[in-house]
XYZ file of C-alpha atoms in Angstrom:
716
model
C -14.981 12.130 18.947
C -11.753 13.651 17.949
C -10.127 12.633 14.413
C -6.279 12.900 14.616
C -4.863 14.694 12.349
C -1.240 13.992 10.424
C 0.623 12.042 7.865
C -0.688 8.617 6.567
C 3.494 7.829 5.953
C 4.517 8.725 10.384
C 2.466 6.145 11.253
C 3.036 3.427 9.132
C 6.566 2.037 10.593
C 6.904 0.143 14.025
C 10.558 0.315 16.254
C 10.922 -3.464 14.735
C 11.487 -5.062 11.678
C 8.481 -5.420 9.178
C 7.635 -9.563 7.942
C 5.318 -8.861 5.592
C 2.965 -5.870 3.595
C 0.291 -5.735 1.412
C -1.271 -2.959 0.521
C -5.142 -1.940 -2.011
C -5.074 1.491 -4.111
C -7.035 2.456 -6.599
C -4.831 4.126 -8.406
C -0.596 3.858 -7.895
C 1.923 5.950 -8.430
C 5.502 3.470 -8.527
C 8.088 6.356 -7.864
C 6.099 7.564 -4.553
C 5.069 4.173 -3.325
C 8.521 3.409 -3.991
C 11.152 6.627 -2.793
C 8.990 7.471 0.264
C 6.191 4.145 1.441
C 8.680 1.600 1.063
C 11.515 3.207 2.496
C 9.103 4.253 5.909
C 7.509 0.540 6.172
C 11.144 -0.996 5.638
C 13.259 1.324 7.587
C 15.615 1.955 4.511
C 18.523 4.441 5.383
C 20.002 5.687 1.777
C 18.486 8.757 0.050
C 16.562 7.271 -2.959
C 17.438 10.384 -5.295
C 20.999 11.187 -3.558
C 22.181 7.975 -3.475
C 19.970 5.864 -6.341
C 22.397 2.605 -6.348
C 22.203 2.674 -2.808
C 18.842 2.861 -2.603
C 18.271 0.098 -5.082
C 20.782 -2.358 -3.585
C 19.116 -1.642 0.366
C 15.583 -1.883 -0.854
C 16.121 -5.205 -2.848
C 17.956 -7.129 -0.011
C 15.228 -5.827 2.203
C 12.365 -6.881 0.198
C 14.315 -10.362 -0.363
C 13.304 -10.865 3.434
C 10.279 -8.867 3.581
C 7.442 -10.132 0.896
C 5.370 -6.795 -0.197
C 2.484 -7.031 -2.781
C 0.266 -4.038 -4.200
C -3.111 -4.530 -5.113
C -3.716 -2.130 -8.131
C -6.819 -1.059 -10.634
C -5.105 -2.011 -13.812
C -6.519 0.776 -15.698
C -4.978 3.219 -13.011
C -1.809 2.358 -11.893
C 1.327 4.553 -13.827
C 4.248 3.444 -15.246
C 7.865 3.665 -13.362
C 8.291 0.947 -11.151
C 12.018 -0.160 -10.582
C 11.955 -2.923 -7.378
C 10.725 -6.132 -7.603
C 7.845 -6.033 -5.039
C 4.871 -8.310 -6.696
C 2.393 -5.764 -8.236
C -0.810 -7.846 -9.285
C -3.562 -6.149 -11.551
C -7.042 -5.973 -11.464
C -8.830 -5.672 -15.020
C -12.257 -7.534 -14.971
C -13.928 -5.175 -12.075
C -13.310 -1.627 -10.948
C -11.072 -2.178 -8.103
C -11.397 0.616 -5.363
C -9.982 -0.424 -1.759
C -7.578 1.278 0.262
C -5.879 -0.887 2.466
C -2.237 -1.649 4.291
C -1.342 -4.168 6.835
C 2.011 -4.011 7.599
C 2.673 -7.772 9.938
C 4.768 -7.374 12.757
C 6.239 -9.869 14.867
C 3.431 -9.728 18.201
C 1.431 -7.845 16.180
C -0.296 -6.382 12.636
C -1.113 -2.948 11.629
C -3.860 -1.943 9.683
C -5.123 0.921 7.876
C -8.203 1.769 6.117
C -9.395 4.680 4.270
C -9.601 6.975 1.197
C -6.421 7.700 0.025
C -5.064 5.969 -2.826
C -0.971 4.778 -2.791
C 0.165 7.781 -4.325
C 1.448 11.690 -3.439
C -2.179 13.218 -3.101
C -3.482 10.170 -0.776
C -0.527 10.317 1.528
C -0.301 13.975 1.885
C -1.765 16.475 -0.272
C -5.221 15.819 -0.428
C -7.648 15.754 2.577
C -8.517 11.912 3.764
C -9.684 10.065 6.317
C -7.843 6.408 7.650
C -9.031 3.966 10.369
C -5.461 2.610 12.016
C -5.428 0.131 14.422
C -2.863 -2.582 15.939
C -4.111 -6.349 15.771
C -2.411 -8.188 19.072
C -2.248 -11.693 17.749
C -2.398 -12.608 21.614
C -5.706 -11.139 21.031
C -8.912 -12.905 20.001
C -11.001 -9.829 19.292
C -7.923 -8.494 17.473
C -7.407 -11.839 15.435
C -11.286 -12.353 14.265
C -10.531 -8.896 12.557
C -6.909 -9.617 11.160
C -8.780 -13.051 9.614
C -11.627 -11.541 8.020
C -9.115 -9.774 6.416
C -7.026 -12.104 5.403
C -10.087 -13.778 3.937
C -10.780 -10.772 1.926
C -7.155 -10.851 0.528
C -8.437 -14.566 -0.433
C -11.476 -13.436 -2.926
C -9.436 -10.485 -4.271
C -6.507 -13.077 -5.059
C -9.347 -15.017 -7.205
C -9.296 -11.515 -9.280
C -5.874 -10.660 -10.039
C -4.420 -10.934 -13.379
C -1.635 -12.949 -12.093
C -1.089 -14.249 -8.186
C 2.741 -13.591 -8.035
C 4.614 -15.071 -4.695
C 4.963 -12.327 -2.575
C 0.935 -12.613 -1.678
C 0.831 -16.517 -0.875
C 3.650 -15.617 0.931
C 2.058 -12.124 3.544
C -0.871 -14.777 4.096
C 0.817 -17.369 4.760
C 2.208 -15.299 7.558
C -0.884 -14.176 8.715
C -2.302 -17.623 9.071
C 0.814 -19.039 11.128
C -0.650 -16.121 13.258
C -4.415 -17.145 13.277
C -5.837 -18.264 16.583
C -9.014 -19.554 14.467
C -11.239 -17.380 16.709
C -14.741 -17.174 16.623
C -15.905 -14.213 14.910
C -16.241 -10.842 16.863
C -15.674 -6.979 16.508
C -12.228 -6.016 17.458
C -12.478 -2.956 19.968
C -16.063 -2.245 18.366
C -14.676 -2.171 14.652
C -16.633 -3.950 11.836
C -14.621 -5.149 8.239
C -17.311 -4.325 5.215
C -16.093 -5.917 2.379
C -18.324 -5.327 -0.855
C -16.757 -8.586 -2.517
C -19.441 -10.493 -0.040
C -22.171 -8.141 -0.429
C -23.300 -4.709 -0.308
C -21.773 -2.229 1.654
C -24.329 -0.860 2.821
C -26.391 -3.916 3.607
C -23.639 -4.899 5.998
C -23.102 -1.446 7.361
C -27.186 -1.311 8.120
C -27.129 -4.128 9.969
C -24.734 -2.867 12.951
C -27.839 -0.290 13.583
C -30.301 -1.885 16.153
C -33.455 -3.153 14.144
C -35.828 -0.989 16.690
C -33.900 1.946 15.982
C -34.894 5.325 13.783
C -32.923 7.210 12.360
C -32.008 10.912 13.590
C -29.442 12.185 10.934
C -27.560 11.067 7.891
C -24.604 12.934 6.965
C -22.120 11.759 3.853
C -19.364 13.305 2.966
C -17.246 12.279 -0.289
C -15.428 13.533 -3.323
C -17.887 11.308 -6.131
C -21.981 10.411 -5.736
C -24.748 8.900 -7.608
C -25.449 10.764 -11.135
C -28.988 12.113 -10.764
C -30.945 9.322 -12.622
C -33.401 9.566 -10.095
C -37.350 10.129 -11.000
C -37.977 14.160 -10.349
C -41.214 13.746 -9.117
C -40.445 10.852 -7.039
C -38.396 10.710 -3.927
C -35.050 8.599 -3.548
C -35.813 4.438 -3.067
C -33.570 1.909 -1.973
C -31.819 2.036 -5.113
C -30.358 5.098 -3.788
C -27.886 5.772 -1.502
C -30.438 8.827 -0.328
C -33.177 6.251 0.394
C -30.635 3.511 1.850
C -32.720 4.135 5.403
C -36.402 4.176 3.674
C -38.840 3.354 6.888
C -35.955 4.080 9.519
C -35.897 7.614 9.256
C -37.509 9.318 12.571
C -39.643 12.139 12.264
C -37.204 14.956 13.153
C -34.074 13.510 11.128
C -31.852 15.784 9.003
C -29.248 14.746 6.338
C -26.291 16.146 6.134
C -24.284 16.140 2.380
C -20.514 17.365 2.340
C -18.834 18.480 -0.853
C -15.963 19.360 -2.152
C -15.771 22.593 -2.868
C -13.294 22.615 -6.272
C -12.696 27.035 -7.023
C -12.938 29.103 -3.680
C -11.281 32.089 -3.767
C -8.000 32.722 -0.694
C -6.675 36.071 -2.022
C -8.699 39.399 -2.155
C -11.243 39.980 -4.901
C -12.933 43.444 -6.711
C -15.042 45.026 -3.636
C -18.248 44.340 -4.095
C -21.462 45.588 -2.710
C -22.870 43.713 0.151
C -26.424 44.579 -1.192
C -25.993 42.519 -4.328
C -23.572 39.564 -2.110
C -26.830 38.598 0.042
C -27.050 34.762 0.674
C -23.973 34.123 -0.964
C -20.985 33.078 0.139
C -18.077 35.630 1.586
C -14.640 35.110 2.765
C -13.275 37.392 5.522
C -9.512 37.242 6.298
C -8.559 37.772 10.219
C -5.675 40.804 11.167
C -3.640 38.646 13.352
C 0.087 37.546 12.541
C -1.196 34.590 11.119
C -4.140 34.833 8.839
C -7.288 32.974 9.465
C -10.185 32.899 6.932
C -13.706 32.758 8.037
C -16.384 31.973 5.673
C -20.110 34.106 6.690
C -23.371 34.261 4.427
C -24.741 37.723 4.891
C -28.735 37.438 5.128
C -29.160 40.671 5.554
C -28.616 44.202 6.288
C -30.100 47.191 8.116
C -29.205 50.407 9.029
C -25.966 49.701 11.274
C -25.766 45.623 11.426
C -25.080 43.009 9.145
C -26.943 39.739 9.948
C -25.484 36.486 8.606
C -24.998 33.054 8.323
C -21.609 31.906 9.888
C -19.583 28.317 8.667
C -21.315 26.160 11.010
C -25.308 27.884 9.807
C -25.429 29.574 12.823
C -26.921 32.801 12.652
C -24.469 35.918 13.510
C -24.297 39.600 13.168
C -21.666 41.737 12.502
C -21.654 46.291 12.713
C -22.474 47.329 9.486
C -19.340 49.723 9.218
C -17.196 47.143 10.233
C -18.426 45.031 7.420
C -17.913 47.856 5.153
C -14.369 48.597 5.299
C -13.139 45.115 5.653
C -14.877 44.834 1.676
C -13.014 48.516 0.827
C -9.711 47.452 2.615
C -9.948 43.882 1.056
C -10.420 41.589 3.946
C -14.028 41.216 3.285
C -14.666 39.139 -0.442
C -17.533 37.851 -2.212
C -16.685 34.065 -3.741
C -17.814 33.336 -7.101
C -20.266 30.764 -7.667
C -19.139 27.491 -5.399
C -18.085 24.872 -7.812
C -19.271 21.423 -6.353
C -20.631 18.355 -7.745
C -23.327 15.939 -6.410
C -27.188 14.732 -7.794
C -29.106 17.989 -6.846
C -32.385 16.724 -7.975
C -31.880 13.208 -6.030
C -30.357 15.685 -3.283
C -33.475 17.643 -3.735
C -35.764 15.010 -3.623
C -34.433 13.658 -0.121
C -35.874 16.735 1.492
C -39.469 14.838 1.005
C -37.873 11.840 3.833
C -35.677 14.363 5.868
C -37.467 17.163 7.808
C -33.980 19.131 6.776
C -31.737 19.106 4.271
C -27.858 20.487 4.678
C -25.114 21.630 2.203
C -21.810 21.465 3.404
C -18.813 22.612 1.081
C -15.452 21.614 1.644
C -12.543 23.611 0.473
C -9.753 22.658 -1.762
C -7.980 26.019 -0.982
C -6.730 27.297 2.425
C -3.984 29.035 4.382
C -1.984 26.934 6.224
C 1.293 28.004 8.267
C 1.049 31.526 6.707
C 0.969 30.147 2.839
C -1.652 28.986 0.303
C -2.315 25.262 -0.234
C -4.121 22.901 -1.911
C -5.744 20.335 -0.162
C -8.556 18.753 -2.235
C -11.252 16.585 -0.739
C -11.299 12.770 -1.391
C -12.154 11.687 2.089
C -15.438 9.418 2.299
C -17.146 8.600 5.862
C -20.933 8.175 6.276
C -22.629 8.764 9.789
C -25.972 8.096 10.953
C -27.273 8.860 14.128
C -29.638 6.617 15.238
C -32.364 6.423 18.334
C -32.936 2.593 20.341
C -34.763 3.678 23.173
C -33.571 5.975 25.559
C -30.020 5.754 23.834
C -28.610 7.385 20.701
C -25.355 6.437 18.862
C -23.696 7.420 15.990
C -22.368 4.675 13.556
C -19.793 5.539 11.294
C -18.192 4.329 8.350
C -14.643 5.224 6.700
C -13.478 3.883 4.059
C -13.085 3.267 0.171
C -16.702 4.064 -1.000
C -17.822 7.021 -2.131
C -21.946 7.714 -2.251
C -22.513 6.063 -5.113
C -25.123 3.000 -5.685
C -21.732 0.787 -7.179
C -19.636 1.751 -4.594
C -22.114 1.046 -1.647
C -25.866 -0.547 -2.723
C -24.027 -2.864 -4.990
C -22.478 -6.474 -4.335
C -18.787 -6.262 -6.556
C -18.003 -8.423 -9.391
C -17.866 -7.959 -13.217
C -20.582 -5.413 -14.818
C -21.842 -4.745 -11.526
C -20.549 -3.389 -8.223
C -16.894 -1.858 -7.434
C -14.428 -3.852 -5.022
C -14.556 -1.563 -1.755
C -13.641 -2.208 1.862
C -14.474 0.257 5.171
C -14.589 -0.259 8.952
C -17.405 0.751 11.060
C -17.201 1.388 14.483
C -20.213 2.968 16.587
C -19.652 6.273 19.573
C -22.147 6.837 22.114
C -24.358 10.293 21.148
C -25.882 11.764 18.391
C -22.763 13.596 16.184
C -23.550 14.930 12.783
C -20.826 15.357 10.179
C -19.224 18.744 10.902
C -18.894 17.393 14.693
C -15.701 15.327 12.812
C -15.052 17.466 10.047
C -15.287 21.132 11.405
C -13.477 22.445 8.292
C -16.731 22.416 6.564
C -18.602 25.105 5.113
C -22.491 25.505 5.604
C -24.395 26.547 2.040
C -28.023 27.011 2.097
C -29.361 26.670 -1.222
C -29.037 30.269 -2.228
C -25.331 29.878 -2.290
C -24.473 26.889 -3.987
C -26.054 24.849 -6.845
C -24.284 21.085 -7.237
C -23.538 20.024 -10.638
C -23.130 16.730 -12.507
C -19.359 15.797 -12.900
C -18.404 14.514 -16.308
C -15.733 12.290 -16.150
C -13.580 12.066 -19.521
C -13.482 8.740 -22.038
C -10.210 6.361 -20.829
C -8.285 5.576 -23.737
C -7.817 1.808 -24.722
C -5.411 0.244 -22.539
C -3.642 -1.910 -24.339
C -1.095 -2.796 -21.470
C -3.895 -5.921 -20.986
C -2.769 -7.780 -24.082
C 0.084 -8.749 -22.215
C -0.944 -11.667 -19.988
C 2.484 -11.839 -17.799
C 5.537 -11.059 -17.770
C 7.730 -13.001 -15.470
C 11.680 -13.351 -14.912
C 13.221 -16.706 -13.415
C 16.881 -15.651 -11.801
C 17.858 -19.141 -11.088
C 17.311 -19.970 -15.310
C 18.462 -15.901 -15.922
C 15.287 -15.828 -18.536
C 12.108 -13.362 -18.841
C 9.333 -14.684 -20.247
C 5.990 -12.568 -21.811
C 3.085 -14.207 -22.905
C -0.117 -12.606 -23.792
C -3.947 -12.758 -23.548
C -6.838 -13.249 -25.570
C -7.235 -9.545 -26.379
C -3.890 -9.575 -28.396
C -5.431 -10.876 -31.151
C -6.717 -7.209 -31.087
C -3.608 -5.849 -31.420
C -2.404 -3.185 -34.299
C 1.945 -3.387 -35.306
C 3.271 -3.449 -32.300
C 7.280 -3.543 -30.253
C 8.160 -4.775 -26.750
C 10.770 -3.204 -24.808
C 12.900 -3.536 -21.647
C 14.798 -0.794 -19.977
C 14.951 0.675 -23.629
C 15.708 -2.018 -25.810
C 13.379 -4.276 -28.239
C 12.598 -7.634 -27.501
C 10.112 -8.150 -29.984
C 8.033 -7.114 -32.821
C 5.481 -7.247 -34.848
C 2.902 -6.283 -37.905
C 0.560 -9.003 -37.268
C -0.829 -9.380 -33.032
C 1.280 -12.174 -31.867
C 1.286 -15.568 -31.306
C 3.896 -17.092 -29.273
C 5.428 -16.444 -26.053
C 8.173 -14.603 -26.245
C 11.123 -15.345 -24.139
C 14.865 -13.705 -23.295
C 17.855 -15.579 -21.937
C 20.583 -14.649 -20.098
C 18.163 -11.388 -18.956
C 19.224 -9.295 -15.918
C 16.355 -7.486 -14.088
C 18.295 -3.619 -13.823
C 17.928 -1.393 -11.261
C 16.517 1.337 -13.593
C 13.279 -0.631 -14.513
C 11.241 -3.542 -13.476
C 9.274 -3.265 -16.355
C 7.977 -3.937 -19.722
C 6.970 -1.814 -22.679
C 4.446 -2.478 -25.934
C 4.593 0.513 -27.750
C 0.888 0.244 -29.809
C 0.222 3.589 -32.287
C 3.283 5.844 -30.882
C 1.672 5.057 -27.041
C 3.391 3.649 -24.434
C 1.833 0.986 -21.996
C 3.718 -0.726 -18.894
C 3.355 -3.919 -17.407
C 4.680 -4.836 -14.614
C 7.517 -7.883 -14.301
C 6.956 -10.352 -11.955
C 9.851 -12.676 -10.085
C 9.628 -16.261 -9.351
C 11.587 -15.983 -6.616
C 12.945 -13.046 -4.932
C 15.763 -14.874 -3.231
C 17.413 -16.069 -6.560
C 17.995 -12.003 -7.632
C 21.450 -11.378 -8.100
C 22.530 -8.780 -5.269
C 25.182 -6.951 -7.884
C 24.139 -4.312 -9.861
C 25.560 -5.846 -12.938
C 23.886 -9.485 -11.768
C 27.475 -10.782 -11.363
C 27.186 -13.594 -8.996
C 29.349 -12.847 -5.199
C 32.875 -14.729 -5.002
C 33.535 -17.396 -2.610
C 36.424 -15.328 -1.109
C 33.566 -12.650 -0.388
C 30.709 -14.977 0.835
C 33.312 -16.497 3.661
C 34.626 -12.987 4.390
C 30.648 -11.730 4.623
C 29.200 -14.767 6.652
C 31.771 -14.372 9.362
C 30.861 -11.106 9.989
C 34.945 -9.800 8.716
C 33.645 -7.916 6.008
C 29.932 -5.883 5.733
C 27.607 -6.447 2.858
C 28.330 -3.289 1.121
C 31.928 -4.094 1.100
C 31.291 -7.100 -0.115
C 29.498 -6.372 -2.944
C 32.244 -3.820 -3.802
C 34.433 -6.324 -3.588
C 32.224 -8.560 -6.005
C 32.146 -5.562 -8.985
C 35.724 -5.022 -8.556
C 36.618 -8.723 -8.414
C 33.935 -8.676 -11.927
C 35.350 -6.090 -13.635
C 39.052 -7.418 -13.424
C 40.348 -4.192 -11.201
C 41.901 -5.134 -7.698
C 39.263 -7.534 -5.920
C 40.694 -5.586 -2.120
C 40.590 -9.158 -0.030
C 44.691 -9.890 -0.243
C 44.614 -8.059 2.703
C 42.283 -9.580 4.705
C 42.766 -13.021 3.654
C 46.634 -12.996 2.937
C 46.846 -15.635 -0.225
C 43.872 -17.408 0.838
C 41.466 -18.522 2.935
C 41.935 -21.164 5.669
C 39.700 -23.722 6.966
C 39.586 -21.567 9.998
C 37.815 -18.830 7.696
C 35.341 -21.667 6.217
C 34.603 -22.941 9.948
C 33.872 -19.663 11.320
C 31.957 -18.771 8.517
C 29.447 -21.581 9.141
C 29.555 -21.439 13.143
C 28.471 -17.656 12.042
C 25.935 -18.130 9.857
C 24.381 -21.191 12.118
C 24.360 -18.334 15.396
C 22.362 -15.868 12.702
C 19.879 -18.497 12.006
C 19.204 -18.636 15.167
C 17.893 -15.364 15.878
C 14.420 -15.307 16.737
C 13.450 -11.704 15.105
C 14.167 -13.577 11.792
C 11.394 -14.032 9.489
C 10.472 -17.395 7.522
C 11.527 -15.446 4.304
C 14.988 -13.582 6.076
C 15.612 -17.151 6.836
C 15.171 -18.618 4.099
C 17.660 -15.283 2.665
C 20.243 -16.474 4.908
C 20.275 -20.103 3.704
C 19.965 -20.072 0.209
C 20.653 -16.311 -1.416
C 22.777 -14.784 -3.309
C 24.871 -13.951 0.051
C 23.277 -16.959 2.559
C 24.982 -20.126 3.423
C 24.069 -22.273 0.156
C 25.877 -19.495 -2.272
C 29.043 -20.063 -0.653
C 28.582 -24.254 -0.564
C 27.029 -23.481 -4.346
C 31.074 -21.826 -4.857
C 32.903 -24.656 -3.467
C 30.979 -27.227 -5.631
C 31.939 -25.441 -8.404
C 35.320 -25.233 -7.332
C 35.509 -28.878 -7.648
C 34.617 -29.138 -11.343
C 36.882 -26.368 -12.123
C 39.559 -28.596 -10.599
C 40.527 -25.778 -8.116
C 39.697 -27.478 -4.710
C 40.175 -31.053 -4.023
C 36.921 -32.875 -3.464
C 38.655 -34.616 -0.472
C 38.337 -30.611 1.140
C 35.134 -29.686 -0.245
C 33.839 -32.605 1.489
C 34.998 -32.389 4.726
C 33.803 -28.398 4.377
C 29.971 -29.915 3.901
C 30.669 -32.284 6.676
C 31.489 -29.617 9.417
C 28.724 -27.267 7.640
C 25.850 -30.138 8.739
C 27.612 -30.445 11.594
C 27.045 -27.027 12.469
C 23.384 -26.502 11.681
C 23.083 -29.584 13.368
C 24.040 -27.705 16.975
C 21.927 -25.176 16.996
C 18.075 -25.046 18.441
C 16.124 -22.586 16.684
C 14.100 -20.899 19.303
C 9.845 -21.060 20.075
C 7.928 -18.824 17.789
C 5.291 -19.234 15.540
C 7.221 -19.791 12.125
C 9.233 -22.392 13.700
C 8.021 -25.224 11.987
C 8.650 -23.338 8.723
C 11.988 -23.270 9.729
C 12.248 -26.735 10.384
C 10.398 -28.257 7.417
C 13.250 -25.475 4.994
C 16.581 -26.444 7.548
C 15.405 -30.055 6.656
C 15.550 -29.631 2.710
C 19.001 -27.771 3.150
C 20.521 -30.070 4.868
C 18.986 -33.124 2.489
C 20.335 -31.127 -0.307
C 24.033 -30.960 1.075
C 23.711 -34.324 1.584
C 22.654 -35.356 -1.604
C 25.162 -33.330 -3.181
C 28.280 -34.890 -0.913
C 27.372 -37.937 -2.056
C 29.110 -36.987 -5.467
C 32.193 -35.957 -4.014
C 31.863 -38.868 -1.096
C 35.002 -39.376 1.115
C 36.470 -43.320 1.133
C 38.713 -44.161 3.707
C 40.684 -45.691 1.463
C 44.597 -46.604 2.787
C 44.261 -43.543 4.835
C 43.800 -43.916 8.450
C 42.353 -40.022 9.132
C 39.915 -40.566 6.420
C 38.360 -43.466 8.840
C 38.649 -40.951 11.598
C 37.005 -38.003 10.040
C 34.223 -40.130 8.624
C 33.563 -41.612 12.031
C 33.524 -38.333 13.481
C 31.274 -36.957 11.027
C 29.391 -39.354 10.425
C 26.093 -38.775 12.434
C 25.573 -35.187 10.466
C 25.996 -36.631 7.099
C 24.779 -39.705 7.042
């Protein structure tokens, strides 16, 4: 089996508009996510560094059309979120899954692996992801998608606040659902610790009569060494998980992260003093290649050694000595690797052979030093059932620990983890999948226990929820029960204090006339000289203003945009200029004012846009009710009536034409049709209701009666 190498970012986007995206991660870097991941998924064209304001405006507009939710561990995310996607936190259990689900028109793209939503997790580390496209028309694929959706439902119960986008994404999934019976998708099995221990689910995929012939484990983190020194690992250890099913000839391969390989030559060392130690040999080719060798015996003319695969080789002794002297062959310092040494040693009583493998954190790539530490997680179990041999593989988020593999997730219990398992014919071992691994006999590597620093108290958890209602222009910050333990505190937004006290907070903080600035989408709690950020969740993304200042777009600009006479970018520029009292730039387009023809054209073009089968439900709603949509133009007309700048009869006439335009086109058949029809019916009912307040009566003018009769069918 060949594992394809490449960038995760290159695998995310498809050649079409994304209709919804959900990400799960343990740690989270919002700057990397917003400038790289979202840019790829939403196919944004602006540069996030060189065109900051333009990029933010483009991204906000895209987020209004495509719901995006990110679920992370509350204690591991970083500050710096600026865009209004839903950032949801889990705090009562260690939240460790790494997954991506992207919804497209005819398929969903699912990635499950080991990398966090950080720059190292999506490029700098050595990670493993399983990527698959799930076709909505395929029952097997839909079974896997439905299983993942059920997983989303379970983690939804774990998040501190659910926001709005996760519901919209799950609604989109369920619109695609075919209610298929549970079956594997292309041999893939979705494993999820929220339903039970992952190791139990994994082991259940091995035939009951099978004998395990090899177990390969690869991870940066292993369980602690707390197994009785005198015994063998029992079923409470990941190394004893297959007790009773181990074949007599079985092997155990354990892969560690090698933290300190030296890729530059060190001072020459006598070969006699470096026997059974790891050495590095650098080729003299134009492009330097490093190979690892373990000298085991020196004779008069020959050096015998083990290569990186653990195979016995030989090399002329004179050549080896010359390579040491010219510093192309040097001894490595004692490898720094972390694992439960005693537990692995005890496992030798169950397995016929136990082998250690090191994955170098440093290497030479394209002629330059590269830091690619191992963060991938993999479990490969080869088994024999009758005359058949196969290898079952698990890739995903679990490290090789009890909390990750042997416990169901829960407070004080196991982590939330996910993985994908699949089987391939034949017996394969760990190094078949990861050829960069270096064989390290016990004489060359002594693993140590890893020590973890204690975490600081996360005062951000004192904030229960920070939410922004764009319609009411308010910010609301409520407090969790743990806020009663807060020392003197201060709450700020974008550098401006909004509340403070020397006493623990007891009432909800409310801010009126609030605008969500492009610079940040977080509030900051200041305690003991430190800052603790909390994401602001927007109650309705469609209601967000589209200008950086938060100002609305006027009727003139909206009519020009809806009728396709100017684009979105120019519309916003004109609106900003108008709000700053400078020349609005519309005179050259409109002349001295718009006419009924301009309004009619805007309605007709907008109705045609709504008929686009490619529109997601959110994109459809945005064109109806968003700040640049039909509803915004209609609201501007109603405000003009109140301000006596437009006649009641004129606005009623435009409303009647709007209803007629929306009634004269048919929405195309799609899985979203019912949802779109409900939105359209609700919007038209709103317009009819608002027209009642400015109802046109025939009176003594016969033309009014003709107008009423013409529009009676759509306005009644």
